[in-house]
PDB file of C-alpha atoms in Angstrom:
ATOM      1  CA  MET A   1     153.558 -22.888  24.515  1.00  0.00           C
ATOM      2  CA  LEU A   2     153.913 -19.644  22.563  1.00  0.00           C
ATOM      3  CA  PRO A   3     151.059 -17.353  23.728  1.00  0.00           C
ATOM      4  CA  ALA A   4     148.669 -15.475  21.500  1.00  0.00           C
ATOM      5  CA  GLY A   5     149.011 -11.748  20.988  1.00  0.00           C
ATOM      6  CA  ARG A   6     152.738 -11.370  20.225  1.00  0.00           C
ATOM      7  CA  SER A   7     154.642 -11.439  16.964  1.00  0.00           C
ATOM      8  CA  LEU A   8     156.301 -14.749  16.145  1.00  0.00           C
ATOM      9  CA  LEU A   9     159.736 -13.161  16.600  1.00  0.00           C
ATOM     10  CA  ASP A  10     158.933 -11.570  19.964  1.00  0.00           C
ATOM     11  CA  ALA A  11     157.223 -14.680  21.348  1.00  0.00           C
ATOM     12  CA  ILE A  12     160.125 -16.990  20.565  1.00  0.00           C
ATOM     13  CA  ALA A  13     162.781 -14.489  21.632  1.00  0.00           C
ATOM     14  CA  ALA A  14     161.060 -14.011  25.006  1.00  0.00           C
ATOM     15  CA  ALA A  15     160.605 -17.741  25.608  1.00  0.00           C
ATOM     16  CA  LEU A  16     164.253 -18.511  24.893  1.00  0.00           C
ATOM     17  CA  ALA A  17     165.621 -15.472  26.762  1.00  0.00           C
ATOM     18  CA  ALA A  18     163.663 -16.516  29.844  1.00  0.00           C
ATOM     19  CA  GLN A  19     165.821 -19.652  29.924  1.00  0.00           C
ATOM     20  CA  GLY A  20     169.040 -17.839  29.055  1.00  0.00           C
ATOM     21  CA  HIS A  21     169.274 -18.869  25.387  1.00  0.00           C
ATOM     22  CA  ALA A  22     170.090 -16.737  22.342  1.00  0.00           C
ATOM     23  CA  HIS A  23     170.624 -19.465  19.696  1.00  0.00           C
ATOM     24  CA  ALA A  24     168.387 -22.441  18.946  1.00  0.00           C
ATOM     25  CA  VAL A  25     166.498 -24.455  16.372  1.00  0.00           C
ATOM     26  CA  LEU A  26     162.781 -25.095  16.837  1.00  0.00           C
ATOM     27  CA  ASP A  27     159.848 -27.144  15.580  1.00  0.00           C
ATOM     28  CA  LEU A  28     156.362 -25.630  15.894  1.00  0.00           C
ATOM     29  CA  ALA A  29     152.954 -27.284  15.603  1.00  0.00           C
ATOM     30  CA  GLY A  30     149.304 -26.300  15.949  1.00  0.00           C
ATOM     31  CA  GLY A  31     147.824 -22.932  16.810  1.00  0.00           C
ATOM     32  CA  ALA A  32     147.231 -20.126  14.363  1.00  0.00           C
ATOM     33  CA  PHE A  33     148.573 -16.891  12.916  1.00  0.00           C
ATOM     34  CA  GLY A  34     146.666 -13.659  12.434  1.00  0.00           C
ATOM     35  CA  PRO A  35     147.669 -11.222  11.068  1.00  0.00           C
ATOM     36  CA  PHE A  36     149.899 -13.426   8.926  1.00  0.00           C
ATOM     37  CA  ALA A  37     152.449 -12.419   6.277  1.00  0.00           C
ATOM     38  CA  TYR A  38     154.601 -14.619   4.064  1.00  0.00           C
ATOM     39  CA  VAL A  39     156.461 -14.868   0.766  1.00  0.00           C
ATOM     40  CA  LEU A  40     156.966 -17.728  -1.680  1.00  0.00           C
ATOM     41  CA  PRO A  41     160.083 -18.771  -3.588  1.00  0.00           C
ATOM     42  CA  ALA A  42     160.383 -17.095  -6.984  1.00  0.00           C
ATOM     43  CA  LEU A  43     162.695 -16.651  -9.947  1.00  0.00           C
ATOM     44  CA  ALA A  44     165.427 -14.054  -9.557  1.00  0.00           C
ATOM     45  CA  PRO A  45     164.740 -10.614 -11.055  1.00  0.00           C
ATOM     46  CA  ASP A  46     168.424 -10.083 -11.921  1.00  0.00           C
ATOM     47  CA  ALA A  47     171.681 -11.923 -12.641  1.00  0.00           C
ATOM     48  CA  ARG A  48     173.078 -11.349  -9.143  1.00  0.00           C
ATOM     49  CA  HIS A  49     170.835 -13.933  -7.471  1.00  0.00           C
ATOM     50  CA  ALA A  50     169.964 -17.570  -8.139  1.00  0.00           C
ATOM     51  CA  ALA A  51     166.422 -17.146  -6.781  1.00  0.00           C
ATOM     52  CA  TRP A  52     164.226 -14.530  -5.122  1.00  0.00           C
ATOM     53  CA  TYR A  53     160.943 -14.023  -3.268  1.00  0.00           C
ATOM     54  CA  SER A  54     157.393 -13.392  -4.404  1.00  0.00           C
ATOM     55  CA  ASP A  55     155.422 -10.333  -3.426  1.00  0.00           C
ATOM     56  CA  ARG A  56     154.279 -10.295   0.188  1.00  0.00           C
ATOM     57  CA  HIS A  57     151.059 -12.262   0.894  1.00  0.00           C
ATOM     58  CA  VAL A  58     148.688 -11.369   3.756  1.00  0.00           C
ATOM     59  CA  PRO A  59     145.723 -13.792   3.641  1.00  0.00           C
ATOM     60  CA  PRO A  60     142.497 -12.437   5.142  1.00  0.00           C
ATOM     61  CA  GLY A  61     141.575 -14.330   8.274  1.00  0.00           C
ATOM     62  CA  GLY A  62     145.152 -15.477   8.924  1.00  0.00           C
ATOM     63  CA  ALA A  63     145.979 -19.190   8.886  1.00  0.00           C
ATOM     64  CA  ALA A  64     145.959 -22.364  10.971  1.00  0.00           C
ATOM     65  CA  LEU A  65     149.519 -23.582  11.479  1.00  0.00           C
ATOM     66  CA  GLU A  66     150.273 -27.195  10.652  1.00  0.00           C
ATOM     67  CA  ARG A  67     154.039 -27.276  11.185  1.00  0.00           C
ATOM     68  CA  ALA A  68     157.027 -24.945  11.102  1.00  0.00           C
ATOM     69  CA  ALA A  69     160.806 -25.156  11.447  1.00  0.00           C
ATOM     70  CA  ILE A  70     162.889 -22.236  12.714  1.00  0.00           C
ATOM     71  CA  THR A  71     166.538 -21.246  12.901  1.00  0.00           C
ATOM     72  CA  PHE A  72     166.956 -18.715  15.722  1.00  0.00           C
ATOM     73  CA  GLY A  73     170.049 -16.558  16.195  1.00  0.00           C
ATOM     74  CA  THR A  74     171.148 -12.939  15.976  1.00  0.00           C
ATOM     75  CA  ARG A  75     171.100 -10.105  13.454  1.00  0.00           C
ATOM     76  CA  ASP A  76     173.125  -6.989  14.306  1.00  0.00           C
ATOM     77  CA  GLY A  77     173.213  -8.194  17.909  1.00  0.00           C
ATOM     78  CA  ALA A  78     169.416  -8.554  18.195  1.00  0.00           C
ATOM     79  CA  PRO A  79     167.254 -11.688  18.017  1.00  0.00           C
ATOM     80  CA  TRP A  80     166.284 -12.885  14.552  1.00  0.00           C
ATOM     81  CA  LEU A  81     164.820 -16.018  13.008  1.00  0.00           C
ATOM     82  CA  HIS A  82     164.313 -17.845   9.719  1.00  0.00           C
ATOM     83  CA  CYS A  83     160.990 -19.702   9.494  1.00  0.00           C
ATOM     84  CA  HIS A  84     159.526 -22.023   6.861  1.00  0.00           C
ATOM     85  CA  ALA A  85     156.082 -23.456   7.524  1.00  0.00           C
ATOM     86  CA  ILE A  86     153.034 -25.369   6.303  1.00  0.00           C
ATOM     87  CA  TRP A  87     149.613 -23.884   7.058  1.00  0.00           C
ATOM     88  CA  ARG A  88     145.970 -23.729   6.007  1.00  0.00           C
ATOM     89  CA  GLU A  89     144.505 -20.412   4.904  1.00  0.00           C
ATOM     90  CA  ALA A  90     141.173 -19.643   3.224  1.00  0.00           C
ATOM     91  CA  ALA A  91     142.692 -20.507  -0.172  1.00  0.00           C
ATOM     92  CA  GLY A  92     143.818 -23.956   1.059  1.00  0.00           C
ATOM     93  CA  ARG A  93     146.941 -25.724   2.289  1.00  0.00           C
ATOM     94  CA  ARG A  94     150.153 -23.873   1.505  1.00  0.00           C
ATOM     95  CA  ALA A  95     153.808 -23.566   2.492  1.00  0.00           C
ATOM     96  CA  GLY A  96     156.464 -20.881   2.328  1.00  0.00           C
ATOM     97  CA  HIS A  97     158.645 -18.367   4.152  1.00  0.00           C
ATOM     98  CA  VAL A  98     157.017 -16.678   7.162  1.00  0.00           C
ATOM     99  CA  LEU A  99     157.764 -12.984   7.862  1.00  0.00           C
ATOM    100  CA  PRO A 100     158.354 -13.128  11.638  1.00  0.00           C
ATOM    101  CA  GLU A 101     157.935  -9.470  12.585  1.00  0.00           C
ATOM    102  CA  GLU A 102     154.633  -9.095  10.713  1.00  0.00           C
ATOM    103  CA  THR A 103     153.133 -12.438  11.779  1.00  0.00           C
ATOM    104  CA  VAL A 104     151.194 -12.485  15.058  1.00  0.00           C
ATOM    105  CA  ILE A 105     150.244 -15.600  17.028  1.00  0.00           C
ATOM    106  CA  ALA A 106     146.434 -15.815  17.090  1.00  0.00           C
ATOM    107  CA  ALA A 107     146.108 -19.113  18.991  1.00  0.00           C
ATOM    108  CA  PRO A 108     148.790 -20.712  21.204  1.00  0.00           C
ATOM    109  CA  ILE A 109     151.451 -22.737  19.370  1.00  0.00           C
ATOM    110  CA  THR A 110     153.385 -25.700  20.740  1.00  0.00           C
ATOM    111  CA  ALA A 111     157.135 -25.169  20.306  1.00  0.00           C
ATOM    112  CA  GLN A 112     159.972 -27.612  20.845  1.00  0.00           C
ATOM    113  CA  ALA A 113     163.428 -26.007  20.999  1.00  0.00           C
ATOM    114  CA  TRP A 114     166.993 -27.301  21.011  1.00  0.00           C
ATOM    115  CA  ALA A 115     169.151 -24.570  22.535  1.00  0.00           C
ATOM    116  CA  LEU A 116     172.744 -24.145  21.354  1.00  0.00           C
ATOM    117  CA  SER A 117     175.927 -23.173  23.188  1.00  0.00           C
ATOM    118  CA  GLY A 118     179.471 -23.105  21.847  1.00  0.00           C
ATOM    119  CA  ALA A 119     178.113 -22.472  18.342  1.00  0.00           C
ATOM    120  CA  GLY A 120     175.083 -20.774  16.869  1.00  0.00           C
ATOM    121  CA  PHE A 121     173.762 -18.745  13.931  1.00  0.00           C
ATOM    122  CA  GLN A 122     174.463 -15.124  12.967  1.00  0.00           C
ATOM    123  CA  PHE A 123     172.792 -13.218  10.138  1.00  0.00           C
ATOM    124  CA  ALA A 124     175.575 -11.944   7.870  1.00  0.00           C
ATOM    125  CA  PRO A 125     176.237 -11.010   4.211  1.00  0.00           C
ATOM    126  CA  ASP A 126     177.201 -13.897   1.940  1.00  0.00           C
ATOM    127  CA  ALA A 127     179.287 -12.938  -1.099  1.00  0.00           C
ATOM    128  CA  GLU A 128     178.541 -16.170  -2.983  1.00  0.00           C
ATOM    129  CA  THR A 129     174.758 -15.732  -3.053  1.00  0.00           C
ATOM    130  CA  ASN A 130     174.461 -11.940  -2.604  1.00  0.00           C
ATOM    131  CA  PHE A 131     171.993 -12.570   0.228  1.00  0.00           C
ATOM    132  CA  THR A 132     172.242 -11.880   3.942  1.00  0.00           C
ATOM    133  CA  LEU A 133     171.914 -15.311   5.553  1.00  0.00           C
ATOM    134  CA  PHE A 134     172.305 -17.200   8.791  1.00  0.00           C
ATOM    135  CA  GLN A 135     175.909 -18.426   9.058  1.00  0.00           C
ATOM    136  CA  PRO A 136     177.319 -20.748  11.740  1.00  0.00           C
ATOM    137  CA  ILE A 137     179.512 -18.968  14.298  1.00  0.00           C
ATOM    138  CA  ALA A 138     181.531 -19.969  17.350  1.00  0.00           C
ATOM    139  CA  LEU A 139     180.096 -18.627  20.616  1.00  0.00           C
ATOM    140  CA  SER A 140     182.318 -17.549  23.481  1.00  0.00           C
ATOM    141  CA  GLY A 141     181.656 -18.408  27.099  1.00  0.00           C
ATOM    142  CA  PRO A 142     181.075 -21.725  28.857  1.00  0.00           C
ATOM    143  CA  THR A 143     179.436 -24.581  26.969  1.00  0.00           C
ATOM    144  CA  ALA A 144     176.292 -25.897  28.618  1.00  0.00           C
ATOM    145  CA  GLN A 145     175.988 -29.519  29.648  1.00  0.00           C
ATOM    146  CA  GLY A 146     174.079 -31.532  27.066  1.00  0.00           C
ATOM    147  CA  SER A 147     174.390 -33.481  23.860  1.00  0.00           C
ATOM    148  CA  ARG A 148     177.146 -32.861  21.336  1.00  0.00           C
ATOM    149  CA  ALA A 149     175.900 -31.229  18.141  1.00  0.00           C
ATOM    150  CA  VAL A 150     177.084 -29.888  14.798  1.00  0.00           C
ATOM    151  CA  VAL A 151     175.823 -26.520  13.520  1.00  0.00           C
ATOM    152  CA  LEU A 152     175.942 -26.756   9.732  1.00  0.00           C
ATOM    153  CA  ARG A 153     175.294 -24.613   6.690  1.00  0.00           C
ATOM    154  CA  VAL A 154     175.046 -26.380   3.321  1.00  0.00           C
ATOM    155  CA  ARG A 155     176.193 -24.031   0.570  1.00  0.00           C
ATOM    156  CA  PRO A 156     174.770 -23.631  -2.971  1.00  0.00           C
ATOM    157  CA  ASN A 157     175.152 -26.657  -5.274  1.00  0.00           C
ATOM    158  CA  GLU A 158     176.223 -28.935  -2.418  1.00  0.00           C
ATOM    159  CA  ASP A 159     174.324 -32.214  -1.940  1.00  0.00           C
ATOM    160  CA  PRO A 160     172.690 -31.850   1.504  1.00  0.00           C
ATOM    161  CA  VAL A 161     172.624 -35.597   2.169  1.00  0.00           C
ATOM    162  CA  ALA A 162     176.349 -35.880   1.404  1.00  0.00           C
ATOM    163  CA  ALA A 163     177.007 -32.795   3.560  1.00  0.00           C
ATOM    164  CA  ILE A 164     175.237 -34.395   6.528  1.00  0.00           C
ATOM    165  CA  ALA A 165     177.300 -37.567   6.153  1.00  0.00           C
ATOM    166  CA  LEU A 166     180.566 -35.621   5.811  1.00  0.00           C
ATOM    167  CA  ALA A 167     179.884 -33.405   8.832  1.00  0.00           C
ATOM    168  CA  CYS A 168     179.251 -36.424  11.062  1.00  0.00           C
ATOM    169  CA  ARG A 169     182.276 -38.253   9.726  1.00  0.00           C
ATOM    170  CA  GLU A 170     184.565 -35.267  10.293  1.00  0.00           C
ATOM    171  CA  HIS A 171     183.355 -34.912  13.884  1.00  0.00           C
ATOM    172  CA  GLY A 172     183.458 -38.626  14.701  1.00  0.00           C
ATOM    173  CA  ILE A 173     179.685 -38.961  15.120  1.00  0.00           C
ATOM    174  CA  ASP A 174     178.241 -42.365  14.222  1.00  0.00           C
ATOM    175  CA  ARG A 175     174.601 -41.661  15.035  1.00  0.00           C
ATOM    176  CA  ALA A 176     172.829 -38.293  14.855  1.00  0.00           C
ATOM    177  CA  ALA A 177     169.353 -36.815  14.512  1.00  0.00           C
ATOM    178  CA  LEU A 178     168.462 -33.684  12.555  1.00  0.00           C
ATOM    179  CA  ARG A 179     166.850 -30.973  14.688  1.00  0.00           C
ATOM    180  CA  GLY A 180     164.878 -28.151  13.123  1.00  0.00           C
ATOM    181  CA  GLY A 181     166.284 -27.188   9.746  1.00  0.00           C
ATOM    182  CA  VAL A 182     165.293 -24.815   6.950  1.00  0.00           C
ATOM    183  CA  GLY A 183     166.681 -24.136   3.481  1.00  0.00           C
ATOM    184  CA  SER A 184     166.138 -24.474  -0.248  1.00  0.00           C
ATOM    185  CA  LEU A 185     166.692 -27.057  -2.980  1.00  0.00           C
ATOM    186  CA  VAL A 186     166.988 -26.819  -6.764  1.00  0.00           C
ATOM    187  CA  SER A 187     164.262 -28.877  -8.507  1.00  0.00           C
ATOM    188  CA  PRO A 188     164.017 -31.436  -5.677  1.00  0.00           C
ATOM    189  CA  ARG A 189     164.181 -35.156  -6.377  1.00  0.00           C
ATOM    190  CA  PHE A 190     162.690 -37.546  -3.831  1.00  0.00           C
ATOM    191  CA  ALA A 191     163.239 -41.252  -3.223  1.00  0.00           C
ATOM    192  CA  ASP A 192     159.556 -41.791  -2.418  1.00  0.00           C
ATOM    193  CA  ALA A 193     157.596 -38.976  -4.120  1.00  0.00           C
ATOM    194  CA  PRO A 194     157.343 -37.272  -7.528  1.00  0.00           C
ATOM    195  CA  PRO A 195     159.994 -34.680  -8.436  1.00  0.00           C
ATOM    196  CA  VAL A 196     159.385 -30.924  -8.208  1.00  0.00           C
ATOM    197  CA  PRO A 197     160.396 -29.009 -11.375  1.00  0.00           C
ATOM    198  CA  ASP A 198     160.718 -25.542  -9.807  1.00  0.00           C
ATOM    199  CA  ILE A 199     164.322 -24.375  -9.445  1.00  0.00           C
ATOM    200  CA  ALA A 200     163.437 -22.321  -6.349  1.00  0.00           C
ATOM    201  CA  THR A 201     161.841 -24.059  -3.354  1.00  0.00           C
ATOM    202  CA  GLU A 202     161.650 -23.465   0.405  1.00  0.00           C
ATOM    203  CA  LEU A 203     162.023 -26.489   2.694  1.00  0.00           C
ATOM    204  CA  LEU A 204     161.609 -27.432   6.312  1.00  0.00           C
ATOM    205  CA  VAL A 205     163.237 -30.558   7.714  1.00  0.00           C
ATOM    206  CA  THR A 206     160.801 -33.218   8.927  1.00  0.00           C
ATOM    207  CA  GLY A 207     163.274 -35.991   9.782  1.00  0.00           C
ATOM    208  CA  GLY A 208     166.570 -37.650   9.098  1.00  0.00           C
ATOM    209  CA  GLY A 209     170.119 -37.841  10.372  1.00  0.00           C
ATOM    210  CA  VAL A 210     172.874 -40.464  10.308  1.00  0.00           C
ATOM    211  CA  THR A 211     172.965 -44.078  11.469  1.00  0.00           C
ATOM    212  CA  PRO A 212     175.501 -46.856  10.829  1.00  0.00           C
ATOM    213  CA  GLU A 213     172.692 -48.966   9.340  1.00  0.00           C
ATOM    214  CA  ASP A 214     171.186 -46.446   6.895  1.00  0.00           C
ATOM    215  CA  GLY A 215     173.894 -43.823   6.429  1.00  0.00           C
ATOM    216  CA  ALA A 216     172.711 -40.233   5.981  1.00  0.00           C
ATOM    217  CA  THR A 217     169.019 -39.477   5.352  1.00  0.00           C
ATOM    218  CA  LEU A 218     167.022 -36.276   4.972  1.00  0.00           C
ATOM    219  CA  SER A 219     163.228 -35.911   4.875  1.00  0.00           C
ATOM    220  CA  VAL A 220     161.622 -32.565   4.094  1.00  0.00           C
ATOM    221  CA  ALA A 221     158.400 -30.779   3.297  1.00  0.00           C
ATOM    222  CA  LEU A 222     158.710 -27.873   0.909  1.00  0.00           C
ATOM    223  CA  ALA A 223     156.948 -25.127  -1.012  1.00  0.00           C
ATOM    224  CA  ASP A 224     157.186 -24.720  -4.774  1.00  0.00           C
ATOM    225  CA  MET A 225     156.817 -21.322  -6.453  1.00  0.00           C
ATOM    226  CA  GLN A 226     153.008 -21.529  -6.223  1.00  0.00           C
ATOM    227  CA  GLY A 227     153.053 -22.364  -2.512  1.00  0.00           C
ATOM    228  CA  ARG A 228     152.007 -25.971  -3.095  1.00  0.00           C
ATOM    229  CA  VAL A 229     153.241 -28.489  -0.530  1.00  0.00           C
ATOM    230  CA  HIS A 230     155.512 -31.413  -1.463  1.00  0.00           C
ATOM    231  CA  ALA A 231     157.124 -33.895   0.914  1.00  0.00           C
ATOM    232  CA  GLY A 232     159.411 -36.901   0.865  1.00  0.00           C
ATOM    233  CA  ARG A 233     162.834 -38.362   1.513  1.00  0.00           C
ATOM    234  CA  VAL A 234     165.536 -36.464  -0.386  1.00  0.00           C
ATOM    235  CA  ARG A 235     167.291 -38.751  -2.874  1.00  0.00           C
ATOM    236  CA  PRO A 236     171.039 -38.952  -2.137  1.00  0.00           C
ATOM    237  CA  GLY A 237     173.276 -37.748  -4.953  1.00  0.00           C
ATOM    238  CA  ALA A 238     170.394 -36.178  -6.911  1.00  0.00           C
ATOM    239  CA  ASN A 239     169.871 -32.824  -5.184  1.00  0.00           C
ATOM    240  CA  ALA A 240     171.646 -29.529  -4.608  1.00  0.00           C
ATOM    241  CA  ALA A 241     171.073 -26.690  -2.185  1.00  0.00           C
ATOM    242  CA  CYS A 242     169.788 -23.580  -3.943  1.00  0.00           C
ATOM    243  CA  ILE A 243     170.731 -20.741  -1.566  1.00  0.00           C
ATOM    244  CA  THR A 244     171.350 -22.427   1.783  1.00  0.00           C
ATOM    245  CA  CYS A 245     170.367 -25.176   4.196  1.00  0.00           C
ATOM    246  CA  GLU A 246     170.659 -24.438   7.931  1.00  0.00           C
ATOM    247  CA  LEU A 247     170.927 -27.687   9.878  1.00  0.00           C
ATOM    248  CA  VAL A 248     171.724 -28.932  13.371  1.00  0.00           C
ATOM    249  CA  LEU A 249     172.784 -32.538  13.920  1.00  0.00           C
ATOM    250  CA  GLU A 250     172.520 -33.824  17.496  1.00  0.00           C
ATOM    251  CA  GLU A 251     174.590 -36.848  18.480  1.00  0.00           C
ATOM    252  CA  VAL A 252     172.277 -39.510  19.897  1.00  0.00           C
ATOM    253  CA  ALA A 253     172.716 -42.883  21.597  1.00  0.00           C
ATOM    254  CA  GLU A 254     171.560 -46.110  19.984  1.00  0.00           C
TER     255      GLU A 254
END
């Protein structure tokens, strides 16, 4: 449980550090934020970027959290995180990119974390997108006992479903589950829901992975440029990452 009264960044950093972890992916549910600050996906203001962010939003009264996904790693040697969420504020149900230093936990939040060793995420400049992004890195030191996992970044214009399948195939993994996961898609197309026309969206992973029976699958919830929530199973071969997708695939037994 993440306690009330601390920023989202500080609360998660403290909880993980208490167990000796500096890299992880997390799913959050319940509780509330207040104060709460976020941005929405937006069109780029220049030719150097494929997409951008809206102005900062700070809804009066904060928001009740429905669900969030987080990539947790380091930036300049200090803890940092990337959070996309779904919440309810006074204006209604919305989704977007949470600003972790400005957002304070107002009511305790349930967090489930998958800690990483051997590989993790580091915030670093990316020449292709002209953003500073979480990038997978190798971690020195002993590897903890646990499941085998793949730390994956899907780059712009890559099909995320194909990338999941390729990563598992290259690492000899027949069955895997997606843990956490945040990113963006260009005009998403779903197998079981209407398409989203916006070229800039912000997603959080809600399910998926790889099985011998079904191949690679990816289910997401996402925000369009108005903060409206869309959800569904991503159609294979019909989607491309916009800026990035940060994913962790955990090998699982049958």
